[in-house]
Tab-separated table of C-alpha atoms and ligand atoms in Angstrom:
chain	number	residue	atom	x	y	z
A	203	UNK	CA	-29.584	-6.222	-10.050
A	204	UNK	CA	-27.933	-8.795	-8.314
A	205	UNK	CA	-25.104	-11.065	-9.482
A	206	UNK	CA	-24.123	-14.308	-7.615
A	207	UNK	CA	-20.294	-16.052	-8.007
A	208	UNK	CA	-18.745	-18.635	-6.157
A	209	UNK	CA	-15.805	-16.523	-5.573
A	210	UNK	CA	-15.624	-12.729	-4.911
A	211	UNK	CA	-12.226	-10.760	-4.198
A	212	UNK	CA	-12.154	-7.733	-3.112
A	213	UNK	CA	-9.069	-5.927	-4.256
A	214	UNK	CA	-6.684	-6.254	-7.265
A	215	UNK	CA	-3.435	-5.801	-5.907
A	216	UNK	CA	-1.355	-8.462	-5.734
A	217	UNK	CA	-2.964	-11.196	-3.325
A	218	UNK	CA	-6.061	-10.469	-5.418
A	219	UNK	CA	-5.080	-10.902	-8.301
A	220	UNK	CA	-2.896	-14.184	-7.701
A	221	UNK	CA	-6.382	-15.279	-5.614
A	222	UNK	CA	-8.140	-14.757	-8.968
A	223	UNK	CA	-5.210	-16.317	-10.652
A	224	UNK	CA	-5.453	-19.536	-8.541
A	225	UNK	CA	-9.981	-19.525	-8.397
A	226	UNK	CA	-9.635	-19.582	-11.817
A	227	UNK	CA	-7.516	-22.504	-12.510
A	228	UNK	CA	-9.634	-24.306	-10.464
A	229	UNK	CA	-12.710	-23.788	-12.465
A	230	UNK	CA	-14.549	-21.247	-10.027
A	231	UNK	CA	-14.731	-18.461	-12.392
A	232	UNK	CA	-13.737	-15.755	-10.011
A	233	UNK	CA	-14.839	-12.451	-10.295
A	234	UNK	CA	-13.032	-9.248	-8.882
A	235	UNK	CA	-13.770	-6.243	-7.634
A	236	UNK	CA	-11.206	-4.172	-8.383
A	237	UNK	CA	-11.761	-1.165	-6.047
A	238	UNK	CA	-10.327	2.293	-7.247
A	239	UNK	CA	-7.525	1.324	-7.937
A	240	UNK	CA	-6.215	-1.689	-9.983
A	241	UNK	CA	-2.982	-2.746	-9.002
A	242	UNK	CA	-3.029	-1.224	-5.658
A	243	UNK	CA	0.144	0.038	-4.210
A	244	UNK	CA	2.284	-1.837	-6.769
A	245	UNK	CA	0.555	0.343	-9.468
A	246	UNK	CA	2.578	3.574	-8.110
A	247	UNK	CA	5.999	1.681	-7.420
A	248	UNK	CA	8.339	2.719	-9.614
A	249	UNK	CA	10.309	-0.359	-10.334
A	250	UNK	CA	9.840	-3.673	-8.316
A	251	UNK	CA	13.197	-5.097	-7.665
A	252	UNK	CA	12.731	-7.963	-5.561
A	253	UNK	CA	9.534	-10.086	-7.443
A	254	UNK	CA	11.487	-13.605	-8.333
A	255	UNK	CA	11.829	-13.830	-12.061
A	256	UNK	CA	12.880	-10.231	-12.806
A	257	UNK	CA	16.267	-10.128	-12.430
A	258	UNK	CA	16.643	-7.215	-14.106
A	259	UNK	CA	13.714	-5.230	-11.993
A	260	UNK	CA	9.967	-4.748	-13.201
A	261	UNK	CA	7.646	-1.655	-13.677
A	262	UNK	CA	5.367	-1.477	-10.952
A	263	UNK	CA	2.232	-0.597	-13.569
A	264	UNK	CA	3.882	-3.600	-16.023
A	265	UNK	CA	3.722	-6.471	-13.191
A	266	UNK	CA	0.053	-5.449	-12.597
A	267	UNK	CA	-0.594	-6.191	-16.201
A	268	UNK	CA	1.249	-9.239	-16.397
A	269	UNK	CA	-1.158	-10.574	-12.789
A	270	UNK	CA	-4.188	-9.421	-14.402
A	271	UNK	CA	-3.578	-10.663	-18.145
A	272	UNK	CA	-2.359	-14.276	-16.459
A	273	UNK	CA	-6.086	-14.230	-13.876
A	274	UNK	CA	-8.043	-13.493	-17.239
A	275	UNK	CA	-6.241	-15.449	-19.438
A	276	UNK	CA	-7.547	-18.794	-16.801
A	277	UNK	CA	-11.111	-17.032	-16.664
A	278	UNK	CA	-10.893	-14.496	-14.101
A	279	UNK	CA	-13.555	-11.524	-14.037
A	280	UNK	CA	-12.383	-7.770	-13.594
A	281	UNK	CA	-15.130	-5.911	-13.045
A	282	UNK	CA	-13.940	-2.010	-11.871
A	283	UNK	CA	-16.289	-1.717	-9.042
A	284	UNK	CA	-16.255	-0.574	-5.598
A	285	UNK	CA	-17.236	-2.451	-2.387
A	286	UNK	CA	-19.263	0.241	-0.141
A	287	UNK	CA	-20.861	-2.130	2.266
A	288	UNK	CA	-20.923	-5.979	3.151
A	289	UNK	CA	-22.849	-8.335	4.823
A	290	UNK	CA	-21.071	-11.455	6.232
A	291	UNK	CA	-23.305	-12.541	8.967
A	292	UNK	CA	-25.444	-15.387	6.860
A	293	UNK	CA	-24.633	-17.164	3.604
A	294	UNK	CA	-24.560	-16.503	0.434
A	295	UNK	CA	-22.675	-13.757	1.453
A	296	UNK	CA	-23.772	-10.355	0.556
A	297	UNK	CA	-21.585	-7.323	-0.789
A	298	UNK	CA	-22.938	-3.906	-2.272
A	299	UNK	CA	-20.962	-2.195	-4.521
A	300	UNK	CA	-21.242	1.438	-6.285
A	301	UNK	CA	-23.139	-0.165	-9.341
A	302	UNK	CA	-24.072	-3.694	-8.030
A	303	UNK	CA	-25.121	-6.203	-5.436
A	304	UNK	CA	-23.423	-9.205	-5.085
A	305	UNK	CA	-24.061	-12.336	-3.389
A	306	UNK	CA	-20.913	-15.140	-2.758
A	307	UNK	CA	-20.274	-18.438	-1.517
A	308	UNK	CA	-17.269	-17.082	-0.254
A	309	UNK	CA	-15.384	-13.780	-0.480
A	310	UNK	CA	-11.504	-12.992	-0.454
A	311	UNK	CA	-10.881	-9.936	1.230
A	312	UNK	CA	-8.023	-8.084	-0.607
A	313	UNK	CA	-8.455	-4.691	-0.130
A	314	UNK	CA	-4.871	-3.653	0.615
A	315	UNK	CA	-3.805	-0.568	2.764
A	316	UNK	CA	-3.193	3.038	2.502
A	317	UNK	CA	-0.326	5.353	3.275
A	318	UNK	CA	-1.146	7.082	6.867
A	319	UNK	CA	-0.755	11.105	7.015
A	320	UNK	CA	0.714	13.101	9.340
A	321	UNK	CA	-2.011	14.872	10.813
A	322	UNK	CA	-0.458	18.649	10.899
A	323	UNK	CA	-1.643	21.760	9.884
A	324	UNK	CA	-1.062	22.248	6.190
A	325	UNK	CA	-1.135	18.771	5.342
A	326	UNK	CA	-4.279	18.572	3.914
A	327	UNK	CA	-5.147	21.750	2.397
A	328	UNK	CA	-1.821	21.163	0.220
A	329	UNK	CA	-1.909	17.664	-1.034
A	330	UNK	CA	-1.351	18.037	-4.703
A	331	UNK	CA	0.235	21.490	-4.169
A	332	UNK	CA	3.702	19.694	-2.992
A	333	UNK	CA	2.528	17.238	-0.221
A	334	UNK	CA	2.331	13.496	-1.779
A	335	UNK	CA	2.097	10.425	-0.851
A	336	UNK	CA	3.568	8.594	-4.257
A	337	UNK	CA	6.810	9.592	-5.556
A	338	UNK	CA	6.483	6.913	-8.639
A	339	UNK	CA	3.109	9.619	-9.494
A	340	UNK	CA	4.730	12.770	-8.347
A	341	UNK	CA	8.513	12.935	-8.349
A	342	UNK	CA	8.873	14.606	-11.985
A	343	UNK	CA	7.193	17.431	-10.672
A	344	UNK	CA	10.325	18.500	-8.408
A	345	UNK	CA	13.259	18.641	-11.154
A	346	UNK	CA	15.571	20.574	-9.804
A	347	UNK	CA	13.853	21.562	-7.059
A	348	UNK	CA	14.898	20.942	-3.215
A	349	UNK	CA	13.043	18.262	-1.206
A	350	UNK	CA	11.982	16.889	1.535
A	351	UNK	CA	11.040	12.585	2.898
A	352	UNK	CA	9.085	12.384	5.822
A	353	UNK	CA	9.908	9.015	7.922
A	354	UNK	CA	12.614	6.591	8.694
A	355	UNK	CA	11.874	3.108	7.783
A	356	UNK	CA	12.210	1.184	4.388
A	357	UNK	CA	9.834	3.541	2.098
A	358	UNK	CA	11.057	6.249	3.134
A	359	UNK	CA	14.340	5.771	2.021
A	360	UNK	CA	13.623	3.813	-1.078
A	361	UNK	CA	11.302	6.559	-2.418
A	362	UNK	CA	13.803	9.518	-1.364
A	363	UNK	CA	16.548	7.362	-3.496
A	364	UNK	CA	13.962	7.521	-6.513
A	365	UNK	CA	13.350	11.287	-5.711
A	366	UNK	CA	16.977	11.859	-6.439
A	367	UNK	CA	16.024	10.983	-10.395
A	368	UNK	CA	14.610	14.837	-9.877
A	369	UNK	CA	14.959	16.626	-7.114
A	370	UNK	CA	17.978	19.117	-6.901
A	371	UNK	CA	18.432	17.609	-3.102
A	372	UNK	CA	16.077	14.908	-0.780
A	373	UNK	CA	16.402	15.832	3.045
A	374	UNK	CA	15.192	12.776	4.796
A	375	UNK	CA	13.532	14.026	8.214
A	376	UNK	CA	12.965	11.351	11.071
A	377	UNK	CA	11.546	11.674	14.315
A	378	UNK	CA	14.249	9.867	16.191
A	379	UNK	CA	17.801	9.169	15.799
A	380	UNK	CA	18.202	6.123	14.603
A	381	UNK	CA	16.332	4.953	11.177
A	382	UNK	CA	14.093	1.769	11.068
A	383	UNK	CA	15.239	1.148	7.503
A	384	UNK	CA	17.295	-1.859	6.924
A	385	UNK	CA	20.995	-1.529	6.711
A	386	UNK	CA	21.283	-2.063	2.626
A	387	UNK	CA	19.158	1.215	1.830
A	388	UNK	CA	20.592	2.769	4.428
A	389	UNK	CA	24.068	2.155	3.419
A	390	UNK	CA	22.738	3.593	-0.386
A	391	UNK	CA	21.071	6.497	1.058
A	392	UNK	CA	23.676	7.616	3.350
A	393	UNK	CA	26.168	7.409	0.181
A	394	UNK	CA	24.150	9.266	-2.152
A	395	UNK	CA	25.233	12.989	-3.144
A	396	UNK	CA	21.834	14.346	-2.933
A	397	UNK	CA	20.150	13.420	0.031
A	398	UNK	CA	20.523	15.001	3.619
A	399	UNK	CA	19.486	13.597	6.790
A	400	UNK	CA	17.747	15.836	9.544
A	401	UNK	CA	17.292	13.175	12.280
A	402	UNK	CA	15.775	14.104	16.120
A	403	UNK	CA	13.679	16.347	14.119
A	404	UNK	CA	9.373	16.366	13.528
A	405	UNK	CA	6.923	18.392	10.952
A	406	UNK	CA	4.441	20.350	12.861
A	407	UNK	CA	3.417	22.646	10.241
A	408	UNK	CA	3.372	22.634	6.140
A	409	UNK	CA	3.712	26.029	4.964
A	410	UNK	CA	2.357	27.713	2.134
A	411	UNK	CA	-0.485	29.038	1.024
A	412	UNK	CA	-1.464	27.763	-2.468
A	413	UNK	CA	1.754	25.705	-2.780
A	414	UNK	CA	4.024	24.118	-0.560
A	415	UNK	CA	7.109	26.778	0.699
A	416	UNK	CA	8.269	25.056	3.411
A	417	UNK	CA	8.279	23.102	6.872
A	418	UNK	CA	8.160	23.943	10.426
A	419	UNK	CA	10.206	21.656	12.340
A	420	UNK	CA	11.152	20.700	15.853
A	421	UNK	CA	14.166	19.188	17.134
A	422	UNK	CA	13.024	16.854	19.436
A	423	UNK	CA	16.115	16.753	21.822
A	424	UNK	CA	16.426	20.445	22.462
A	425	UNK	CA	12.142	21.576	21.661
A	426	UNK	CA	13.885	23.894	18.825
A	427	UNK	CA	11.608	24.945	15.966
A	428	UNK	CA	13.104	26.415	12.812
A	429	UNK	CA	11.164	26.761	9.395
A	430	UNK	CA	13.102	24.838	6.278
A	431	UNK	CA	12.269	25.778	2.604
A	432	UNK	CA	11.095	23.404	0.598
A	433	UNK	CA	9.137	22.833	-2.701
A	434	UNK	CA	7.670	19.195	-1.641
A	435	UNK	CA	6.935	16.887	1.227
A	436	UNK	CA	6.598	13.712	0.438
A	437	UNK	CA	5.360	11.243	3.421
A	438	UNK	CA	6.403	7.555	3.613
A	439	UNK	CA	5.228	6.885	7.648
A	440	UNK	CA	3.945	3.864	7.327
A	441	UNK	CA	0.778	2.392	6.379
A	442	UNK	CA	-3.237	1.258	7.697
A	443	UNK	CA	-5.354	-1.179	6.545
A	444	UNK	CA	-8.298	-0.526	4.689
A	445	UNK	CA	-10.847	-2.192	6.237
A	446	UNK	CA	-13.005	0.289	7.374
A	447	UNK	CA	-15.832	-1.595	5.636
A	448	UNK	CA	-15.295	-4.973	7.970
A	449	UNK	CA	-15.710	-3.231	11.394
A	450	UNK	CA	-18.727	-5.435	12.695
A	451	UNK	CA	-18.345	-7.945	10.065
A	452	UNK	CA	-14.742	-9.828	10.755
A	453	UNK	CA	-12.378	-9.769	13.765
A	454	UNK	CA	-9.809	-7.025	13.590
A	455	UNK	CA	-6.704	-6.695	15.793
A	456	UNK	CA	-6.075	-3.315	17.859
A	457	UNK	CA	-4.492	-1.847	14.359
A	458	UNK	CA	-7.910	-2.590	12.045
A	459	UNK	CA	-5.975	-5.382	10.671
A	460	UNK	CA	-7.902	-8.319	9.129
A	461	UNK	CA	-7.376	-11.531	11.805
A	462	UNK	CA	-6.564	-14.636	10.542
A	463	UNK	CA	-5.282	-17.717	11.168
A	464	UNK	CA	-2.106	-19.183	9.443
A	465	UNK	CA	-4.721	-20.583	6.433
A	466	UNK	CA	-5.639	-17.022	5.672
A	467	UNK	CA	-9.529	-17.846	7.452
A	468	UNK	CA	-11.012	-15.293	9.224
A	469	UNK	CA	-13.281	-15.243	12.051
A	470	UNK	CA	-16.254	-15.600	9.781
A	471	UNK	CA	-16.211	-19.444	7.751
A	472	UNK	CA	-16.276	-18.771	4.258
A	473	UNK	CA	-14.069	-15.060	4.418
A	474	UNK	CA	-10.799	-15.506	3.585
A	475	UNK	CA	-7.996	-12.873	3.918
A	476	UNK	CA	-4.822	-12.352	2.210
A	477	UNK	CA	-2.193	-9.041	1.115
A	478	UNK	CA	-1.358	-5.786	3.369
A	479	UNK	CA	-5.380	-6.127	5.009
A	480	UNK	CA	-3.893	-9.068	6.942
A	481	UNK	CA	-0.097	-8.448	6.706
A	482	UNK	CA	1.655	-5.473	8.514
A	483	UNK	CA	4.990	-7.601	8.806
A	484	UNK	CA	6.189	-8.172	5.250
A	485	UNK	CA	3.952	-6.134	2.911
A	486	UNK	CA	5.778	-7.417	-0.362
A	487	UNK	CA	4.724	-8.341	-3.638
A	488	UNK	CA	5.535	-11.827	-3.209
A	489	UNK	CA	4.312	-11.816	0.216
A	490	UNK	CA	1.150	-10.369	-0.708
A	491	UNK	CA	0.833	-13.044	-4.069
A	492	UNK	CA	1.875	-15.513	-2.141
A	493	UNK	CA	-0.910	-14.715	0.544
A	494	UNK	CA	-3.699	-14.417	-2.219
A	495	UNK	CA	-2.770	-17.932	-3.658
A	496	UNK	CA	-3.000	-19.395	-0.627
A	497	UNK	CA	-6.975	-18.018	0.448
A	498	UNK	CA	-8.205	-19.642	-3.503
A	499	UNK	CA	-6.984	-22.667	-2.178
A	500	UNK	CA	-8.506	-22.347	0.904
A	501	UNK	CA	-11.796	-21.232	-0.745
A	502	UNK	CA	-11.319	-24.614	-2.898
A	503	UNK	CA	-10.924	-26.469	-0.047
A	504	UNK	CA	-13.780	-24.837	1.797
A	505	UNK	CA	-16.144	-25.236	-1.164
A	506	UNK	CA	-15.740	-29.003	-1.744
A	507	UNK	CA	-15.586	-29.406	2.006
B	893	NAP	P1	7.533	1.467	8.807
B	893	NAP	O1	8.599	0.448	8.732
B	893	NAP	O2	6.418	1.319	9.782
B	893	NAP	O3	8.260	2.854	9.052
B	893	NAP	C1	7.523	4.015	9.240
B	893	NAP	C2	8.494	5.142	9.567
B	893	NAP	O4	7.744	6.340	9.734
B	893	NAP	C3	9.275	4.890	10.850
B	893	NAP	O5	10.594	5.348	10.697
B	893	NAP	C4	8.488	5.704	11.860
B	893	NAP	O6	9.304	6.222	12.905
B	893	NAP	C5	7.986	6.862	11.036
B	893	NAP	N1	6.721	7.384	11.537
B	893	NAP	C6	5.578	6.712	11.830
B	893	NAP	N2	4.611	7.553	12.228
B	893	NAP	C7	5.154	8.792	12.212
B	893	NAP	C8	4.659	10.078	12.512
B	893	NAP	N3	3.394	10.273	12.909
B	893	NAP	N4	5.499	11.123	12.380
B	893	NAP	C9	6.766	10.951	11.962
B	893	NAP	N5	7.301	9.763	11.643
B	893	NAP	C10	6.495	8.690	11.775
B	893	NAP	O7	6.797	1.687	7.397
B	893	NAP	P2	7.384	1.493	5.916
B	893	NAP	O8	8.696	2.139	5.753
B	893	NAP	O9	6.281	1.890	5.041
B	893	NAP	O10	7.596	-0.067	5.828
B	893	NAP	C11	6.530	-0.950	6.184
B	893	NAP	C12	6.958	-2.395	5.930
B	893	NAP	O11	7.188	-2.594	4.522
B	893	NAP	C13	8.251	-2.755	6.625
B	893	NAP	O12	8.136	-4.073	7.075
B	893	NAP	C14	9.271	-2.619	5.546
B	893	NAP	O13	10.404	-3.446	5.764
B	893	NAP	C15	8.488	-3.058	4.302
B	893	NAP	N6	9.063	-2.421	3.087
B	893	NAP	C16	10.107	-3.073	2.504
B	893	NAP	C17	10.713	-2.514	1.369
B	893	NAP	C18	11.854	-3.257	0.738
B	893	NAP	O14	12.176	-4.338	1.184
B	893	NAP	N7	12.530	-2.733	-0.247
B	893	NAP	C19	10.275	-1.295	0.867
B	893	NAP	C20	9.223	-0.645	1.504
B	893	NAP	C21	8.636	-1.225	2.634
B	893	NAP	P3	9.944	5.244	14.014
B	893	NAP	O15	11.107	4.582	13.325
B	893	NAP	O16	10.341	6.188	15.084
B	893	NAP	O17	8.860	4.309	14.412
C-alpha cells in the first residue's frame, strides 16, 4: 500500500513535532513518522529545565505529550512507523517504512541523533548489565551503589548530578584535564558531596563478566593503568547524527550531519531539515522546536511557491 501526504516528518522529537505543530496550522495535514522512539532524546531527560514557560522545570516524557497533544490537537498524524529507506532523487518523494510506502511533496527530516559509545572491550557485551547510555531510564538501578560518568562536557555532568538521586558516589572520568562543561554545572558538580573527579584518565576496558565489576583505566599523563570497582558506567561522550539512511540522498558534512542552509533547505528542493540531524552546536529543546517550526514554514513557502 502506498499513502501520499503533502508533508512527511521523519522524527518526533522536538523539531518534529513543532514541524507537525506548525504543517498543521497551516492546513497541510502532516503526517509523522515517529521512528522508535517518540519523543526522542527528550523522552529519557529527566527534567527539562531550560524550555521557556516552565519555570518550575518539566518532565522530559510530560513535554513530549504536551508537543504531540498540541500537533494533533491542529490535525497532525502520528503514525509509529519506521523510515528504512528513502528515495529523494525525483518528486513525489518516496520513503519506505517497516509497514508502509510513502510518497511526499516534501519531507522534513527529523530524525534526531544518538549517544556515541566508546568502542572498548566490554562495552558492548554489558550494556544493560551496568553500561547505559540514559540515566533518566537507568539511574534507580544503582541505589546505593558506587558509580561511574564517562566524559567531560555538559551531559556528562548534568546526568552524573541526577545519578547522585541514587548512587552511593558518581566518579566523573575525563580524558583530559580540563572539562568542556560550562562553568554553572561545573561549579554544581564540583560542590556536590557525592561525586569524584578522575581527570587525565581513559576507559580501555569494562570488566565483568555477566555484570559490570569495574573499569580499567589509564592515566594519560604518566600511561598508568589501574582497575576501579564499579557497579555502572554510564557514557555521556557526545552524540552522531542519525542519518545513516540519507547517505546518497542529501549532502552531509564530514560528521554525517544533515547540510543546510540558514532556511533549514537541504541540498535536495523540497527536503527540509531541522533538530540534532542538522544541529551539533546547540542541541536544545528550544533549539531543536525552534528549528522544526521553521522547515513547516519553509515547506509552506515551498508548496505555494
Ligand atoms: P560534548 O560537548 O561534545 O562533550 C563530549 C565529552 O565527551 C567531551 O568532554 C569529550 O572530551 C568527551 N569525549 C568524546 N569522545 C570521547 C571518547 N571517545 N572517550 C572519552 N571521552 C570522550 O557533548 P555533550 O556533553 O553531549 O554536549 C553536546 C552539546 O549539547 C553541547 O553543545 C552542550 O553544551 C549541549 N548540552 C547542553 C546542556 C545544557 O545546557 N544543560 C545539557 C546537555 C548538552 P573532550 O572535552 O576532550 O573533547
Amino acid at each position: 500500500m502506498i499513502t501520499h501526504t503533502q508533508v512527511l516528518i521523519l522524527g518526533a522529537g522536538p523539531a518534529g513535532l513543532a514541524a507537525a505543530l506548525y504543517a498543521a496550522r497551516a492546513d497541510l495535514n502532516p503526517l509523522v513518522l515517529t521512528g522508535p522512539e517518540l519523543g526522542g532524546q527528550v523522552s529519557i531527560t529527566y527534567m527539562v529545565e531550560n524550555y521557556p514557560g516552565f519555570p518550575e522545570g518539566v518532565e522530559g516524557p510530560a513535554l513530549v505529550q504536551r508537543f504531540k497533544e498540541q500537533a494533533e490537537k491542529f490535525g497532525a498524524r502520528l503514525v509509529l512507523d519506521t523510515a528504512v529507506a528513502v528515495d529523494f532523487s525525483q518528486r513525489p518523494f518516496r520513503v519506505q517504512a517497516t509497514k508502509t510506502t510513502y510518497t511526499a511533496d516534501t519531507v522534513i527530516v527529523a530524525t534526531g541523533a544518538t549517544a556515541k559509545t566508546l568502542g572498548v572491550a566490554g562495552e558492548d557485551e554489558l550494556v544493560g548489565m551496568g553500561v547505559s547510555y540514559c540515566a533518566t531510564c537507568d539511574g534507580h538501578f544503582f541505589k546505593g551503589m558506587d558509580i561511574v560518568v564517562v566524559g567531560g562536557g555538559d551531559s556528562a555532568l548534568e546526568e552524573a548530578l541526577f545519578l547522585t538521586r541514587y548512587a552511593n558516589t558518581v566518579t566523573i572520568i575525563h580524558r583530559r584535564d580540563q572539562l568542556r562543561a560550562g562553568p554553572l554545572l561545573q561549579k554544581r558538580a564540583r560542590e556536590h558531596p557525592k561525586i569524584r573527579f578522575l581527570l587525565d584518565t581513559v576507559v580501555t576496558e569494562i570488566l565483568g563478566e555477566d555484570m559490570v565489576e569495574g573499569v580499567r583505566l589509564r592515566h594519560v599523563p604518566s600511561g598508568e593503568t589501574r582497575d576501579h570497582p564499579t557497579a555502572g558506567v554510564f557514557i555521556f561522550i557526545g552524540y552522531h547524527p542519525n542519518t545513516d539512511l540519507f547517505t546518497g540522498q542529501l549532502a552531509l558534512d564530514e560528521r554525517g550531519y544533515i547540510v543546510t542552509d540558514k532556511f533549514t533547505r537541504t541540498s535536495v528542493p523540497g527536503v527540509f531539515a531541522a533538530g540534532e540531524v542538522a544541529d551539533s552546536r546547540y542541541r536544545q529543546v528550544i533549539t531543536s522546536a525552534g528549528m522544526g517550526a521553521a522547515a513547516a514554514m519553509e515547506v509552506v513557502h515551498f508548496l505555494s511557491g
